[in-house]
Structure formats: structure tokens, C-alpha cells
């Protein structure tokens, strides 16, 4: 056993008595410990416990809210809890399955995951976020570090974690304590939407964060030129979203070695990466990152539908419905049929020429 916070490794914590093995991490108001459960099943766990002295009503409310938010989840792409309680010294805790994987970006880069495979992992994570929204919970701190990759039967499974600043959707309040003050800007600035930075988050704010994550998965850098910041006079400066293909082109110009590494991490050349980013993926990311949230995808399901259309070679809603684009999508989806028609027409043309010359 490893001594962590004084006395934590030796006190009774539910069925983890004597088996708090060490510290995994530390947040603003809690520790996360490694634990081992022996009954009724054997498994490792991550145990989140409030720090000593962090017992103000506001912090207790937030901790209980996170616990309740995770208790509402029942989805393979969301971390859940399987036990909770209070330690002998009065600190609340809850135990979660241990997700020992890397953040989604780090996993994809390390394993040199292709663009298409990255999209599939991202879509699985989106299903987890959609599940939370359907349970009436906004995450409000979506970022690569909060989407970890676990492995089940050698398959990579994204897990959305850390509902520490979750908020109930207006009109769907599963627990009143989940609702925090609307004027309080909580989250990670690099992934926060402009309205969330002002303290006015809703489901479309999570979609903004997903757009940042998707752009970064695709082109290796976040698709914004500036994060939202509060100026000296109190104004909020707007972020400047960029198309992933343009953002990557700037990376090639500014940091060519980094751009080469980004392409290698996706198993393709820089030229091929730029080609894959242009068009559908550019449009999908930019629709997530509309400054006016009324112009974004209005739900995670809309984002998932457009990603599925792209993967299937269909027309995506994020792009203008031009005749040329629709024709390209039609040809892409029906290569064999189009090739057969072209072959028949070519054969007929040749036969006609021969007939004319013979006549």
C-alpha cells in the first residue's frame, strides 16, 4: 500500500477497505486514487474523494452534482460509477471503473490512426456526449484529456470522463444541485464557446467543444487562431475559427517539421492530408464553430448524422447544395454503376463509329 493523503490508504472506503493503492491525480477540490475491489467482483477502480478542508457548501454541492450526473449515465462511451459513500472522516467519495488509456488525440497520434478511423472514434465519443444530453446533462468541459481510450477485447473504446462542472439542461433538471450559476464561466478556455465564456452555456456549447476536438484530431492543431479572452474593459474577444485545411496549410508554412509529423501520424503525405480535409470535413468543423450558436448544429445527433453522411459518401448538410457537389457525391457513392454506364456508352460510341466508317 502507498500512503497518499494522510490516512486515506488505511481507512474504510466502502468495499475498498485497505485497498486504496495510490494517487492517480488531483483536481481543484478532490483526489483520484487507485483502488482494488475484491467483492462481489474483483476489479480495479478510480476513487474520487473530496480533499480535507474542502467542505464548503458550494464545493460539496458540486461534488455531489458530479456524482449524481455520472450515476445517471449508462452508456459504453461514458464513464459511470458503481459505488459511492462517505469516508469515516466525513468526506464523500465515489468509485468508477479505471480507464487506464490515453487521451483520444495522444492515442491516435501514437498509433498513427488514419483520418477515417479517427472519425469513427470521434463519433463514438459523440454518442457518449449525446447520451449525457439525453439524460439532461451538459458536460461543459469537453477536451481531449476528458475523452480517454480504453480497450475492450482489443478494440479501442472512447470514454467521456470528468463531469465535475456538469450542468443540467434547462427544463430537464434531474438534480437541482447540478444547476450552477449561469453567469459563472467554467471550463477550459481553449475549448470554450464564446457564450460559455460569458457564462451562458447550453447543449450547443458542447458542440463547439466537439468541433475544436474534431479539428485538432484532423489537422493536429486547434482550428482557431485565438481563444476567447476577457479584455481590460470587460469585453469578450471573439475566437477566430479556421477551416482545418487552412489551419494545416499555415502549419506547413510556419512549422514545416511539425506539419510533416502530423501527416506521418495519420499515415499519409501532407498533400493527401490537405486533400482529405478540404470540403466536407472543413465544412463540418466550421458548422460546429459558428460564432452564432443558432447557426451551429443544434444537437449532437445532427453532427453525428452529417459525419455519417461524409463517411458514406453522401451529401452533407454543412455544405452548400451545389449541382457539382451533388454530382460528385453521386459518382462517389455509385462508382461501379457509373463505371458500367460509361463503359456501355463508350462501347456504343465505338460501335457507331465503326458502323459509320463501314457504311
XYZ file of C-alpha atoms in Angstrom:
359
model
C 0.000 0.000 0.000
C 1.095 3.526 -0.715
C 0.489 6.382 1.685
C -1.402 9.051 -0.185
C -3.212 11.857 1.614
C -2.691 11.210 5.326
C -4.763 8.245 6.457
C -6.527 7.727 3.123
C -4.798 4.446 2.324
C -5.826 2.834 5.588
C -9.405 3.860 6.203
C -12.506 2.019 5.180
C -13.823 3.223 1.826
C -16.841 1.070 1.044
C -15.718 -2.329 -0.229
C -12.250 -0.892 -0.895
C -11.177 -1.266 2.736
C -7.377 -1.307 2.916
C -7.042 -1.316 -0.880
C -6.576 2.307 -1.810
C -3.267 1.742 -3.566
C -2.019 5.170 -4.553
C -2.819 8.546 -6.033
C -3.734 8.818 -9.717
C -4.367 12.542 -9.912
C -5.513 15.709 -8.231
C -8.112 18.278 -9.174
C -9.248 21.568 -7.738
C -11.235 20.041 -4.907
C -10.576 16.301 -4.974
C -8.044 13.493 -5.250
C -8.390 10.461 -7.507
C -6.967 7.269 -6.029
C -6.259 3.837 -7.460
C -8.332 1.210 -5.684
C -8.950 -2.528 -5.858
C -12.298 -4.165 -5.174
C -12.451 -7.822 -4.146
C -16.154 -8.482 -3.605
C -18.591 -9.185 -5.076
C -16.254 -8.980 -8.102
C -12.548 -8.356 -8.498
C -11.708 -5.153 -10.370
C -9.595 -2.051 -10.195
C -11.207 1.311 -9.744
C -10.590 5.027 -9.719
C -11.844 6.503 -6.445
C -12.560 10.217 -6.372
C -12.613 11.733 -2.879
C -13.056 15.278 -1.664
C -9.933 16.873 -0.198
C -9.718 17.563 3.504
C -10.908 21.033 4.336
C -12.827 21.390 1.066
C -16.175 21.184 2.782
C -17.848 24.455 1.840
C -21.456 24.150 0.764
C -20.608 25.195 -2.803
C -17.882 22.547 -3.197
C -19.970 19.815 -1.565
C -22.826 20.675 -3.902
C -20.587 20.478 -6.966
C -19.055 17.168 -5.849
C -22.492 15.655 -5.205
C -23.656 17.011 -8.553
C -20.808 15.287 -10.392
C -21.560 12.073 -8.538
C -25.246 12.254 -9.432
C -24.528 13.188 -13.047
C -22.352 10.104 -13.504
C -24.893 7.917 -11.701
C -27.420 8.892 -14.394
C -25.182 7.562 -17.171
C -25.487 4.116 -18.679
C -23.551 4.091 -21.936
C -20.385 2.296 -23.158
C -18.779 5.618 -24.142
C -19.317 7.361 -20.791
C -17.538 6.635 -17.515
C -20.040 5.577 -14.844
C -19.885 4.934 -11.095
C -20.516 1.644 -9.348
C -20.286 2.666 -5.702
C -20.298 5.785 -3.567
C -20.307 6.728 0.068
C -18.716 8.821 2.803
C -15.372 8.180 4.459
C -15.095 7.891 8.277
C -13.825 11.470 8.425
C -16.905 12.699 6.596
C -15.611 13.174 3.053
C -17.809 11.996 0.167
C -16.312 9.692 -2.461
C -17.360 7.613 -5.442
C -15.698 4.758 -7.324
C -15.527 4.473 -11.113
C -14.130 1.854 -13.479
C -10.450 2.616 -14.054
C -9.891 3.974 -17.571
C -6.155 3.474 -17.977
C -5.893 4.705 -21.569
C -4.530 7.821 -23.236
C -6.482 10.907 -24.292
C -8.041 10.434 -27.715
C -5.541 12.684 -29.549
C -2.488 11.096 -27.927
C -3.794 7.596 -28.698
C -4.468 8.425 -32.348
C -1.076 10.067 -32.857
C 0.839 7.281 -31.100
C -0.918 4.543 -33.077
C -0.798 6.526 -36.369
C -4.563 6.237 -36.752
C -5.978 7.187 -40.177
C -8.414 10.047 -40.718
C -11.327 7.645 -41.255
C -10.502 5.665 -38.097
C -10.180 8.911 -36.146
C -13.647 9.901 -37.322
C -15.073 6.606 -36.055
C -13.503 7.088 -32.615
C -14.741 10.673 -32.503
C -18.262 9.590 -33.478
C -18.257 7.019 -30.664
C -17.298 9.780 -28.205
C -20.111 11.924 -29.641
C -22.568 9.134 -28.855
C -21.420 9.347 -25.236
C -21.988 13.113 -25.181
C -25.381 12.638 -26.832
C -26.310 10.146 -24.106
C -25.427 12.729 -21.448
C -27.541 15.360 -23.211
C -30.443 12.929 -23.407
C -30.103 12.484 -19.639
C -30.345 16.255 -19.295
C -26.644 16.849 -18.565
C -24.262 19.315 -20.237
C -20.616 18.374 -19.852
C -19.142 21.894 -20.244
C -15.509 20.724 -20.112
C -15.101 18.563 -23.202
C -11.460 18.366 -24.286
C -9.050 15.605 -25.359
C -7.958 14.948 -21.757
C -11.589 14.152 -20.870
C -12.039 11.598 -23.672
C -9.874 8.606 -22.775
C -9.334 5.483 -24.862
C -9.883 2.170 -23.102
C -9.547 -1.273 -24.656
C -12.171 -3.999 -24.582
C -11.380 -7.220 -26.466
C -8.554 -5.322 -28.191
C -10.982 -2.709 -29.511
C -10.380 0.974 -28.733
C -13.382 2.460 -26.900
C -13.581 6.208 -26.159
C -14.842 7.086 -22.672
C -16.093 10.553 -21.786
C -14.965 11.342 -18.233
C -14.973 14.163 -15.648
C -18.399 15.674 -15.152
C -17.004 17.936 -12.430
C -18.602 21.096 -13.853
C -21.615 19.445 -15.483
C -24.820 21.433 -15.641
C -28.441 20.383 -16.010
C -30.138 21.260 -19.282
C -32.736 23.970 -18.754
C -36.131 22.330 -18.419
C -34.669 18.869 -17.802
C -33.227 19.126 -14.318
C -32.539 15.610 -12.931
C -30.974 17.117 -9.818
C -31.364 20.713 -8.770
C -27.801 20.858 -7.456
C -26.491 20.295 -10.980
C -27.604 23.764 -11.970
C -24.793 26.246 -11.360
C -24.962 29.985 -11.651
C -25.463 30.862 -15.301
C -23.124 33.839 -15.040
C -20.171 31.751 -13.841
C -17.819 30.902 -16.750
C -16.462 27.421 -16.005
C -14.428 25.223 -18.311
C -11.157 25.158 -20.261
C -10.819 28.405 -22.272
C -9.205 26.750 -25.310
C -12.352 24.637 -25.798
C -14.994 27.067 -24.537
C -17.548 28.626 -26.849
C -17.959 32.419 -26.778
C -21.299 32.169 -24.965
C -19.920 29.736 -22.386
C -17.075 32.140 -21.710
C -19.783 34.684 -20.930
C -21.422 32.186 -18.545
C -24.341 31.220 -20.809
C -23.797 27.591 -21.861
C -26.265 25.194 -23.444
C -26.028 21.960 -25.471
C -24.603 23.857 -28.451
C -21.672 24.914 -26.267
C -20.662 21.249 -26.008
C -20.950 21.076 -29.821
C -18.437 23.946 -30.088
C -16.002 21.987 -27.913
C -16.556 18.892 -30.063
C -15.728 20.985 -33.136
C -12.413 22.060 -31.597
C -11.617 18.457 -30.682
C -12.536 17.213 -34.173
C -10.432 19.877 -35.889
C -7.465 19.015 -33.708
C -7.914 15.300 -34.414
C -7.902 16.018 -38.135
C -5.137 18.575 -38.645
C -3.030 18.277 -35.483
C -3.702 21.794 -34.184
C -6.770 23.506 -32.832
C -8.804 25.151 -35.635
C -8.909 28.578 -34.002
C -6.489 31.483 -34.269
C -7.461 32.947 -30.905
C -9.175 31.690 -27.786
C -11.933 33.811 -26.190
C -10.417 36.199 -23.659
C -11.762 38.991 -21.464
C -10.308 42.373 -22.366
C -9.328 45.023 -19.817
C -12.578 46.879 -20.443
C -14.633 43.737 -19.746
C -15.432 42.891 -23.371
C -15.072 39.290 -24.573
C -12.867 38.992 -27.664
C -14.332 36.529 -30.141
C -12.327 33.464 -31.205
C -11.413 33.144 -34.886
C -12.277 29.678 -36.243
C -10.414 28.433 -39.323
C -11.009 25.613 -41.769
C -8.805 22.643 -40.780
C -7.255 22.587 -44.264
C -6.293 26.268 -43.961
C -5.059 25.785 -40.405
C -2.873 22.903 -41.595
C -1.622 24.956 -44.551
C -0.494 27.641 -42.082
C 1.257 24.959 -40.038
C 3.140 23.824 -43.163
C 4.302 27.382 -43.737
C 5.136 28.213 -40.104
C 6.367 24.853 -38.737
C 7.146 22.503 -41.640
C 8.706 19.813 -39.436
C 5.618 19.729 -37.220
C 3.400 19.535 -40.318
C 5.365 16.557 -41.628
C 4.970 14.806 -38.267
C 1.204 15.467 -38.265
C 0.853 13.823 -41.684
C 3.001 10.859 -40.627
C 0.829 10.385 -37.531
C -2.116 9.948 -39.893
C -0.243 7.571 -42.207
C -0.387 9.831 -45.286
C 1.544 12.602 -47.035
C 0.985 16.298 -46.365
C -0.618 16.701 -49.799
C -3.029 13.813 -49.189
C -3.915 15.175 -45.742
C -4.786 18.579 -47.188
C -6.935 16.894 -49.837
C -8.837 14.853 -47.238
C -9.501 17.911 -45.093
C -10.888 20.086 -47.888
C -14.608 20.050 -48.497
C -16.818 18.025 -46.179
C -14.555 17.967 -43.115
C -13.775 21.675 -43.386
C -17.498 22.421 -43.585
C -18.464 20.130 -40.685
C -15.861 21.624 -38.337
C -16.810 25.188 -39.277
C -20.500 24.472 -38.684
C -19.615 23.326 -35.153
C -17.660 26.559 -34.683
C -20.176 29.137 -35.822
C -19.903 32.158 -33.507
C -23.704 32.463 -33.626
C -24.893 29.257 -31.943
C -28.157 29.398 -33.883
C -26.091 28.556 -36.983
C -24.309 25.568 -35.425
C -25.575 22.021 -35.352
C -28.448 22.270 -32.914
C -27.817 18.842 -31.403
C -25.087 16.212 -31.263
C -27.336 13.913 -33.292
C -27.256 16.446 -36.169
C -23.455 16.438 -36.041
C -23.397 12.633 -35.997
C -25.777 12.481 -38.968
C -23.529 14.755 -41.041
C -20.409 12.783 -40.113
C -22.202 9.578 -41.147
C -23.140 11.171 -44.477
C -19.496 12.071 -45.072
C -18.283 8.574 -44.181
C -20.911 7.058 -46.518
C -20.100 9.432 -49.375
C -23.433 11.239 -49.189
C -24.193 14.957 -49.373
C -23.504 16.620 -46.012
C -25.832 19.302 -44.689
C -22.961 21.614 -43.747
C -22.054 22.281 -47.390
C -23.997 24.392 -49.906
C -26.058 22.052 -52.145
C -24.373 22.948 -55.475
C -25.055 20.774 -58.547
C -21.358 19.997 -58.986
C -21.006 18.848 -55.354
C -24.143 16.696 -55.518
C -22.906 15.118 -58.757
C -19.524 14.348 -57.182
C -21.216 12.693 -54.196
C -23.472 10.676 -56.527
C -20.493 9.427 -58.535
C -18.550 8.643 -55.346
C -21.397 6.538 -53.912
C -22.092 4.666 -57.163
C -18.667 4.145 -58.685
C -19.451 0.704 -60.090
C -22.769 1.697 -61.633
C -21.304 4.851 -63.157
C -18.296 2.945 -64.485
C -20.635 0.375 -66.052
C -22.729 3.072 -67.729
C -19.614 4.829 -69.022
C -18.315 1.523 -70.402
C -21.603 0.831 -72.206
C -21.689 4.350 -73.672
C -18.082 4.026 -74.780
C -18.783 0.676 -76.418
C -21.833 2.112 -78.164
C -19.776 5.069 -79.407
C -17.084 2.773 -80.796
C -19.714 0.598 -82.486
C -21.346 3.651 -84.012
C -18.021 4.928 -85.404
C -17.260 1.513 -86.904
C -20.705 1.305 -88.464
C -20.393 4.759 -89.991
C -16.972 4.012 -91.437
C -18.214 0.684 -92.805
C -21.194 2.396 -94.425
